[in-house]
Tab-separated table of C-alpha atoms and ligand atoms in Angstrom:
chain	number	residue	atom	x	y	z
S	129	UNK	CA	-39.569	-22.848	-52.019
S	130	UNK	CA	-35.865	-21.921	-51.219
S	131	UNK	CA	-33.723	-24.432	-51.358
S	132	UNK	CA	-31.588	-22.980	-48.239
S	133	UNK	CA	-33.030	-22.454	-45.015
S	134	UNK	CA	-30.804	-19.438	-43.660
S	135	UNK	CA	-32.973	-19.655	-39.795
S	136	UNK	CA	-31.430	-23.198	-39.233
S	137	UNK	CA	-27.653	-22.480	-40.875
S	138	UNK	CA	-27.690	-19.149	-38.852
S	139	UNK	CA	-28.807	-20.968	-35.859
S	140	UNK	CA	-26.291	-24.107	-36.834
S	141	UNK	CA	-22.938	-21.649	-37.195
S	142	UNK	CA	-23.759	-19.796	-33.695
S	143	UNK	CA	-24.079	-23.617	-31.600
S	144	UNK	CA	-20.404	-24.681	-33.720
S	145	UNK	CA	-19.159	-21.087	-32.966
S	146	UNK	CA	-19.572	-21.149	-29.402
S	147	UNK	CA	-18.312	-25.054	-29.254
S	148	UNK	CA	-14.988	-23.874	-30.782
S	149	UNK	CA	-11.435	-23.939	-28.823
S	150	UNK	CA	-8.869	-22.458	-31.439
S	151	UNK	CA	-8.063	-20.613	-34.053
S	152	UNK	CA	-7.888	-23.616	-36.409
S	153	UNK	CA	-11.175	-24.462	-35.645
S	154	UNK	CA	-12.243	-20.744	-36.032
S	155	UNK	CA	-10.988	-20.642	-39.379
S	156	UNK	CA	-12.492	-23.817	-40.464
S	157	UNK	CA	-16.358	-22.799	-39.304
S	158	UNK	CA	-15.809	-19.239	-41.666
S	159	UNK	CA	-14.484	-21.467	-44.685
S	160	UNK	CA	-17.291	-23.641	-44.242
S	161	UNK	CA	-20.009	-20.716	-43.388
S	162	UNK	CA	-18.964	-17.292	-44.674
S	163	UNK	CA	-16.278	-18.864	-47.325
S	164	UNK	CA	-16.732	-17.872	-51.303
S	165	UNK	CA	-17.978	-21.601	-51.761
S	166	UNK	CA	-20.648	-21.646	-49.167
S	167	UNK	CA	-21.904	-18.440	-50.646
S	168	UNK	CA	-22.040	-19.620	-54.081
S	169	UNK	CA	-23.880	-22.115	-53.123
S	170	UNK	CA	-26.240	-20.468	-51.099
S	171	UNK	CA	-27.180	-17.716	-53.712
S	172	UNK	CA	-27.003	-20.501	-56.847
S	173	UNK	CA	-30.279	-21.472	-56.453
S	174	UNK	CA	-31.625	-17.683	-56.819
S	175	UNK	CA	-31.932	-18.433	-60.326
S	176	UNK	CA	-34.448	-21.171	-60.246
S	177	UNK	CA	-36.948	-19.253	-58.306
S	178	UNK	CA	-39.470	-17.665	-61.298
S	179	UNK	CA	-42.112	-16.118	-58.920
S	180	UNK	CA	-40.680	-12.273	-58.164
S	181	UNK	CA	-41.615	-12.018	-54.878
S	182	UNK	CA	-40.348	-14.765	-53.777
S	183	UNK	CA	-37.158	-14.106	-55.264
S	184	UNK	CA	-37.049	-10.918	-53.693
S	185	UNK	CA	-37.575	-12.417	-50.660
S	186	UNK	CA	-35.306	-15.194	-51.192
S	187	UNK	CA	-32.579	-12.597	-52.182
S	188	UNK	CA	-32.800	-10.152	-48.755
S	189	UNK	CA	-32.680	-13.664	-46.233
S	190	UNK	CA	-29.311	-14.472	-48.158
S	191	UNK	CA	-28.145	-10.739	-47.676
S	192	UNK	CA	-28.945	-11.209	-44.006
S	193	UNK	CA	-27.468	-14.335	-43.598
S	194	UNK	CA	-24.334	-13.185	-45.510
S	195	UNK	CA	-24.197	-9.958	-43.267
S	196	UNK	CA	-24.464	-12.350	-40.425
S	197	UNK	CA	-22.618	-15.041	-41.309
S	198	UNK	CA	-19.158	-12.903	-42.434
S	199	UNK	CA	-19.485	-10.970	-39.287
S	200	UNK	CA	-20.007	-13.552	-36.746
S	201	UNK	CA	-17.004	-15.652	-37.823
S	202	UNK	CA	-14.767	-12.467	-38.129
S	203	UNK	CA	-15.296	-11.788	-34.383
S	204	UNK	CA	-14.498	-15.396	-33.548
S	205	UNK	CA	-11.384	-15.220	-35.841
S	206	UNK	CA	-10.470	-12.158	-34.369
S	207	UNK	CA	-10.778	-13.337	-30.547
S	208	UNK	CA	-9.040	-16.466	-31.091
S	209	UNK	CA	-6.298	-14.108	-32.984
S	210	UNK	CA	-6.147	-11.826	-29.769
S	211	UNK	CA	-5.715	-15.468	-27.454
S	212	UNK	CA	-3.225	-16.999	-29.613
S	213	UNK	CA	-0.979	-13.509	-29.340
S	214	UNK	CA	-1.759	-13.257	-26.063
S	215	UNK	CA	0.148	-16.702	-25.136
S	216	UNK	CA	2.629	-16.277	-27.612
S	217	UNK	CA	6.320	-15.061	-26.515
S	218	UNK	CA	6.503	-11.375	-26.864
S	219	UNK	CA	9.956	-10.537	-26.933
S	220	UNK	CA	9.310	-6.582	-26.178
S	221	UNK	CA	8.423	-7.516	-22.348
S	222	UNK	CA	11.092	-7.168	-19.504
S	223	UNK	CA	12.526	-10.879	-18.340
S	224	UNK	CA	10.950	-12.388	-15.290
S	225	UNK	CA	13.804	-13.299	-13.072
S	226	UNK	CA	14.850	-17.166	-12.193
S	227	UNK	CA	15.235	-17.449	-8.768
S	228	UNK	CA	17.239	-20.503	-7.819
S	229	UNK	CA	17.308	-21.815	-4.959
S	230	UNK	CA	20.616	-22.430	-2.969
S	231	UNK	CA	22.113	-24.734	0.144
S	232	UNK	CA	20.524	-23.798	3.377
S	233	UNK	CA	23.441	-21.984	5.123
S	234	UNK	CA	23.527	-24.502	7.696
S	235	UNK	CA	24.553	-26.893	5.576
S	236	UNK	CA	26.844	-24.822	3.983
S	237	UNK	CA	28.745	-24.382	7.058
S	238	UNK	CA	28.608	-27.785	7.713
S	239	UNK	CA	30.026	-28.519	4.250
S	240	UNK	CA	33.117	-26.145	4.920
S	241	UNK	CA	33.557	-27.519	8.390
S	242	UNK	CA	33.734	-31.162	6.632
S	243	UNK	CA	36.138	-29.743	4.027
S	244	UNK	CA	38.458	-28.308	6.697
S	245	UNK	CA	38.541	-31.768	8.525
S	246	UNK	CA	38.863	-34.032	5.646
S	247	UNK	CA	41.932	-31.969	4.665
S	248	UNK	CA	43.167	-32.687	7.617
S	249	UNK	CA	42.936	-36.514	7.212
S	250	UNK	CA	39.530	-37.254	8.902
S	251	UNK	CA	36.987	-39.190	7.190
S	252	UNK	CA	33.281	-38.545	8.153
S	253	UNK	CA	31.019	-40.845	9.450
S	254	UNK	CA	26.884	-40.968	10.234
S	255	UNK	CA	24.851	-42.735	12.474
S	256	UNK	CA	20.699	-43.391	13.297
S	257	UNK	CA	19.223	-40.422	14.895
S	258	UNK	CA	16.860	-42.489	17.078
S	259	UNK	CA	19.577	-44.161	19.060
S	260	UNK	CA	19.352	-46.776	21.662
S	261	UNK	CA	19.814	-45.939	25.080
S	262	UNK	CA	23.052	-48.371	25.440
S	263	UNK	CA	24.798	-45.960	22.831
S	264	UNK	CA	23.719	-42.651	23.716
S	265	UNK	CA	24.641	-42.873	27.299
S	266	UNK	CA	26.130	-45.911	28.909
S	267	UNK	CA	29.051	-46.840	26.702
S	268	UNK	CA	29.766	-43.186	26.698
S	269	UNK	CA	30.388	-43.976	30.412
S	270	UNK	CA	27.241	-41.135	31.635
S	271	UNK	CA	26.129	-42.238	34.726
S	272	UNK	CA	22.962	-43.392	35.774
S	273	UNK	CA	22.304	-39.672	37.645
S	274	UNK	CA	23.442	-37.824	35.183
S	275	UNK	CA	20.939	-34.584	34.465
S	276	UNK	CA	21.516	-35.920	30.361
S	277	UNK	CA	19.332	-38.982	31.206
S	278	UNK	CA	16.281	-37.259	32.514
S	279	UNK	CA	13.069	-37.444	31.125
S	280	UNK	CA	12.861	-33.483	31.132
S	281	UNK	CA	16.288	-32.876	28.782
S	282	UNK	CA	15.808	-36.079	26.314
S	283	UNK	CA	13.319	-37.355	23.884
S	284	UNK	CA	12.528	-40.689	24.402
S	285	UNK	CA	11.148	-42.760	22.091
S	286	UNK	CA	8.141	-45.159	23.141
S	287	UNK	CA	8.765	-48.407	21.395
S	288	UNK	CA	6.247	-50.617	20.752
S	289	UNK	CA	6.001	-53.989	22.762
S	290	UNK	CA	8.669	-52.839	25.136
S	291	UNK	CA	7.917	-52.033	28.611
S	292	UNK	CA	10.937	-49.621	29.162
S	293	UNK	CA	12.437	-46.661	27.688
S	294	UNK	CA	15.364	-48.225	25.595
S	295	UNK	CA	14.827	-45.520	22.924
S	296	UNK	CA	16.116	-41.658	22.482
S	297	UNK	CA	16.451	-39.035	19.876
S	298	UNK	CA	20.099	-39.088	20.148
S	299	UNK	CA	21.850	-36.032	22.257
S	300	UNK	CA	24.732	-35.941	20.471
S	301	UNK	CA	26.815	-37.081	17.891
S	302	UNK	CA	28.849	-39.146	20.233
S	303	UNK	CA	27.177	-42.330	19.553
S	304	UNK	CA	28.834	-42.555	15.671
S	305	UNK	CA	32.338	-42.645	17.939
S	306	UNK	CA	31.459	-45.789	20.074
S	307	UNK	CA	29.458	-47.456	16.881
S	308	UNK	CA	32.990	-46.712	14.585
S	309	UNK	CA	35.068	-48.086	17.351
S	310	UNK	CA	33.452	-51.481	17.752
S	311	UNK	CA	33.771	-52.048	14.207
S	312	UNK	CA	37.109	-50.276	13.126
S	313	UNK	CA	40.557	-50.974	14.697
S	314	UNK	CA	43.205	-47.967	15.085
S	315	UNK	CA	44.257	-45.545	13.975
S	316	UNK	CA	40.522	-44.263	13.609
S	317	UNK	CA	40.291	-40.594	12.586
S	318	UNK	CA	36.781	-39.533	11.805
S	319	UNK	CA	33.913	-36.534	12.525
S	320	UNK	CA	30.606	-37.190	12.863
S	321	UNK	CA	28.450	-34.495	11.254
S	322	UNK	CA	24.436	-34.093	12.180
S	323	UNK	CA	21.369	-33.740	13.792
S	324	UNK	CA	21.128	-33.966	17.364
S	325	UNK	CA	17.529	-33.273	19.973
S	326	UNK	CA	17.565	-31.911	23.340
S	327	UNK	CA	14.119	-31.137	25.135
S	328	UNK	CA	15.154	-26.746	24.682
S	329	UNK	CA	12.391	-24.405	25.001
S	330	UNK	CA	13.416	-22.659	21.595
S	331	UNK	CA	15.246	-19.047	22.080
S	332	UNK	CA	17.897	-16.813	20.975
S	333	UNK	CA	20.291	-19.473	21.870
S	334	UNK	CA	17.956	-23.173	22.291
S	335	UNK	CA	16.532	-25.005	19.606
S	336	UNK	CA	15.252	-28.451	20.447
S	337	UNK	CA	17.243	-29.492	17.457
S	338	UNK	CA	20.647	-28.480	16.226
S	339	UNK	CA	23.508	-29.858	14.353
S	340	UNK	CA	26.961	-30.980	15.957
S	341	UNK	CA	30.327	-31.685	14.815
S	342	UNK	CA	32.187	-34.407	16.699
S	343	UNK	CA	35.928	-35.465	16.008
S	344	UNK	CA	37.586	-38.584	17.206
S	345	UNK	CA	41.234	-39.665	16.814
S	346	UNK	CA	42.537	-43.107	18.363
S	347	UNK	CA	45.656	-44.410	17.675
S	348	UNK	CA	48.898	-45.393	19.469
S	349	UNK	CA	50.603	-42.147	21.252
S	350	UNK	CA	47.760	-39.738	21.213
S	351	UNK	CA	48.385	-36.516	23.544
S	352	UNK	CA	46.451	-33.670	24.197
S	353	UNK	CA	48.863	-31.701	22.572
S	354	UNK	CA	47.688	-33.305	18.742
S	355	UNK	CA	43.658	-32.017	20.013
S	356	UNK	CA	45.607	-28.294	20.673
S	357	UNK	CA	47.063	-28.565	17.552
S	358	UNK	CA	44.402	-29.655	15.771
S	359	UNK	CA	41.621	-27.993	17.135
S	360	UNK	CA	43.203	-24.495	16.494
S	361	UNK	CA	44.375	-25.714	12.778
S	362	UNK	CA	40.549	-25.931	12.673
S	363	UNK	CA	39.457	-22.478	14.139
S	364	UNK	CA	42.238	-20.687	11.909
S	365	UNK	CA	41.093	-22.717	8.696
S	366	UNK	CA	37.688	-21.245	9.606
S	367	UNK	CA	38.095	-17.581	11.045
S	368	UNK	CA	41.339	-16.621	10.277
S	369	UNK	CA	45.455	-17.134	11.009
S	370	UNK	CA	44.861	-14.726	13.620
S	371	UNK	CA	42.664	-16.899	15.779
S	372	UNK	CA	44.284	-18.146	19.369
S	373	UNK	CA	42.469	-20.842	21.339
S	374	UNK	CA	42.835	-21.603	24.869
S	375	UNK	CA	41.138	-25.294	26.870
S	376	UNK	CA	39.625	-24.695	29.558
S	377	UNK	CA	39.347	-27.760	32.322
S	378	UNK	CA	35.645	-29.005	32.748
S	379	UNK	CA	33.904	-32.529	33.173
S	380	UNK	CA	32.428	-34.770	30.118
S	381	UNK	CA	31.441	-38.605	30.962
S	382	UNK	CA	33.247	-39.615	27.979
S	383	UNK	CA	36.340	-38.211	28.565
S	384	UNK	CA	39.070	-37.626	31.042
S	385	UNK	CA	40.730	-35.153	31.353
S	386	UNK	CA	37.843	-32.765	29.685
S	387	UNK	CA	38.309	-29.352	28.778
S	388	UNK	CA	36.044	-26.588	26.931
S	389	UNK	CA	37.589	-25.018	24.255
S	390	UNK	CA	37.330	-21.015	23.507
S	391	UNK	CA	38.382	-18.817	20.466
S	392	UNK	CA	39.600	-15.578	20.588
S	393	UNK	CA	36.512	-13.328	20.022
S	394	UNK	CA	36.477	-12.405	16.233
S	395	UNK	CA	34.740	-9.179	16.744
S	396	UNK	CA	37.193	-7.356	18.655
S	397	UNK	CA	40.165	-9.209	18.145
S	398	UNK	CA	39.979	-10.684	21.675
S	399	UNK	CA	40.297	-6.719	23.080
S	400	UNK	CA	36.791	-7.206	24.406
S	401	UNK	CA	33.205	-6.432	23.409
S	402	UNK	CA	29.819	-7.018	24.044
S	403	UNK	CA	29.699	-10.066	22.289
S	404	UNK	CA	32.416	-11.763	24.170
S	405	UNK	CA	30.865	-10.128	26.851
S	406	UNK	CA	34.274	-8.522	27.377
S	407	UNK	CA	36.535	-11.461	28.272
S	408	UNK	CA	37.712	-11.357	24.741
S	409	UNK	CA	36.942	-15.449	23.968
S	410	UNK	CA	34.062	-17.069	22.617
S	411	UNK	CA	32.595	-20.630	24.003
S	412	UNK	CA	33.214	-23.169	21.218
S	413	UNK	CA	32.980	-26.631	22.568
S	414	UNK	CA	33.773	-29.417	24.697
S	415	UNK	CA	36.897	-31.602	24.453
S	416	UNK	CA	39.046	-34.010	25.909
S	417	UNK	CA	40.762	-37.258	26.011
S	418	UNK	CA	38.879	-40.552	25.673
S	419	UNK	CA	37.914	-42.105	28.797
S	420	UNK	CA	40.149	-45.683	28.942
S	421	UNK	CA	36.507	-47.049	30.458
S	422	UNK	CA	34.915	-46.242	27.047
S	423	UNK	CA	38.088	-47.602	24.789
S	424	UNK	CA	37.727	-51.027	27.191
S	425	UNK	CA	34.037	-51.172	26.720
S	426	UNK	CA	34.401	-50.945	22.761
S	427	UNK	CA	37.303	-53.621	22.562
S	428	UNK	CA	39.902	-51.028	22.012
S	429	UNK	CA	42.936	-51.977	24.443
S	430	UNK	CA	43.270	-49.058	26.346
S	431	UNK	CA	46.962	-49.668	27.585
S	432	UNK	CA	47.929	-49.642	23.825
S	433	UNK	CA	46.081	-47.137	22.193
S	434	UNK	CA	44.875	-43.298	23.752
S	435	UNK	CA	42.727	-40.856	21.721
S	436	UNK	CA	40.836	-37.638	22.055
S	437	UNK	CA	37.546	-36.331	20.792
S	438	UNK	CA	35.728	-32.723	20.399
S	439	UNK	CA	32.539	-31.297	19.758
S	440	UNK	CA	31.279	-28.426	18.242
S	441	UNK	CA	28.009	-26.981	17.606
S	442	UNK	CA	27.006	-25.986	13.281
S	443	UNK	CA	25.027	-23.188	14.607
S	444	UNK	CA	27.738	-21.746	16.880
S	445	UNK	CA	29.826	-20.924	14.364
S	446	UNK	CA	27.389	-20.172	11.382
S	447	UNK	CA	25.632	-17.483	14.027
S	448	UNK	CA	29.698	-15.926	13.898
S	449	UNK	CA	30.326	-16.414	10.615
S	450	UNK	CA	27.073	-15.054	9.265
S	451	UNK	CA	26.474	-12.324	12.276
S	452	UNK	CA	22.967	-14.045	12.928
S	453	UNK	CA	21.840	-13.395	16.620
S	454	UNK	CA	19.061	-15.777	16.690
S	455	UNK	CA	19.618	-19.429	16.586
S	456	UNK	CA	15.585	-20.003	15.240
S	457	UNK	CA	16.386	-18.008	12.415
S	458	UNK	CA	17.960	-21.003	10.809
S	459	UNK	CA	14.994	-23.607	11.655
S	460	UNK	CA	11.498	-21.096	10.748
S	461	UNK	CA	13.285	-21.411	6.982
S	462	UNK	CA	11.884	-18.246	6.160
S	463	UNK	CA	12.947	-17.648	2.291
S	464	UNK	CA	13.663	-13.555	2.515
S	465	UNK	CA	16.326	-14.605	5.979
S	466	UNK	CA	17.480	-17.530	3.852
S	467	UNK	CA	18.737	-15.770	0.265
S	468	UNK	CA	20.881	-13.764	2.420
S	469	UNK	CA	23.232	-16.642	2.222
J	27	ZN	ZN1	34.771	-9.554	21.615
């Protein structure tokens, strides 16, 4: 009888070979199958066999295993070969580009805005976005009928536990003004940058969200002539030295008297065009001087001390800047609009 039974090591290598995971281990199953030692010792005991025949016999099963053996584990070195190549780095390929991402240009308007302002000597202040109803409207001195307070241009916010609507998504960045003004004393300089909600079907020009710029300055001696000066500092620092401004009158709660502020139209040099819809001037914003009702209601004393505020909208003037004609644009975050910028 052989002393090898080549059926059950054939049958033995092919279960390890198909167990295996790497090349390692694909290398270690020939060594221990197909290697010069496992051979030796398979054929050694040819020698002891005296019957012919059997010998014979004995002699062709090793051949076959041998065949076998050596070709089976060359194919599963060779395969795990190929695989290990395969997820090696092969420098001859072209380089697969890094694409890094970047500030949404939003903010990156926002961030020049701040820059411009803080040059100026304005330091910038935030505030909640869900805003009580106190701050949002009444010490900004909006009155009860106002069109602001209705339930179709707001969102309120259902609190639990409290039987009326106390709650809003705040309208505007106004709210940082009164909340700055109760706790600092003048001279107060400060914008308030961010989000603010109105209830907009979304268009060209609406988005039930945006982002607003507010400024506030309060100290003693105040005119209207310091928010001329420094509102068109600001439009020049942004557009250009060539930039004229010009305040129209108009009505805000919060301040008195209100104007709206307009910019020479940067398309056609205010000659007129169809984006200025041939006045030559752009709508910017809303300004004024601080009510003395909202200075009293804050503790500021109103005989002492005057100020003014603004407003502008982040949009507004990244839509110029960028030549974007579609406020959405910057809010469906679509990644082939937004590495334009
Ligand atoms: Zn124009």
């Amino acid at each position: 009888m052989s002393k090898f039974d080549f059926d059950s090591l054939r049958k033995e290598l092919e279960e390890k070979g198909a167990a295996i995971k790497s090349l390692d281990e694909a290398q270690h199953i020939r060594n221990e199958f197909a290697g010069r030692k496992a051979m030796t010792a398979a054929s050694g005991s040819i020698s002891s066999i005296k019957e012919p025949a059997e010998r014979k016999e004995y002699g062709k099963a090793f051949g076959a295993y041998k065949a076998f053996a050596v070709q089976f584990t060359d194919e599963l070195l060779q395969q795990f070969e190929r695989r290990a190549k395969q997820q090696s780095l092969d420098l001859t390929l072209p380089g697969s580009r890094f694409h890094s991402g970047s500030l949404h240009p939003l903010t990156q308007v926002q961030n020049e805005v701040i820059d411009v302002f803080r040059g100026m000597g304005f330091s910038v202040e935030t505030g909640p976005e869900v805003e009580s109803v106190f701050y949002n409207f009444d010490a900004l001195n909006t009155p009860e009928w106002h069109p602001a307070r209705d339930l179709s241009d707001t969102f309120y916010v259902d609190m639990k536990g409290e039987d009326r609507l106390n709650w809003v998504l705040r309208t505007e960045t106004s709210p940082v003004q009164i909340r700055v003004m109760q706790t600092k004393k003048p001279p107060i300089r400060i914008i308030a940058p961010g989000r603010v909600y109105r209830s907009d079907k979304p268009d060209a020009t609406h988005t039930p969200i945006f982002s607003q710029v507010e400024g506030l300055y309060v100290d003693e001696g105040v005119s209207f002539a310091d928010l001329k000066g420094t509102v068109l500092a600001f439009y020049r620092a942004m557009f250009g030295s060539d930039i004229k401004t010009r305040f129209r009158p108009h009505f805000f709660p919060f301040t008195e008297p209100s104007a709206e502020v307009d910019m020479s139209c940067i398309f056609c040099g205010a000659k007129g065009c169809r984006v200025c819809k041939h006045s030559g001037w752009l709508e910017m914003g809303g300004s004024g001087m601080v009510d003395p009702k909202v200075l009293d209601v804050v503790g500021i004393d109103s005989e002492k001390y005057t100020g003014w505020a603004f407003g502008l909208g982040i949009e507004r003037i990244a839509m110029l800047k960028f030549g974007v004609n579609d406020l959405r644009l910057f809010y469906e975050n679509d990644v082939r609009f937004l590495s334009q910028f």
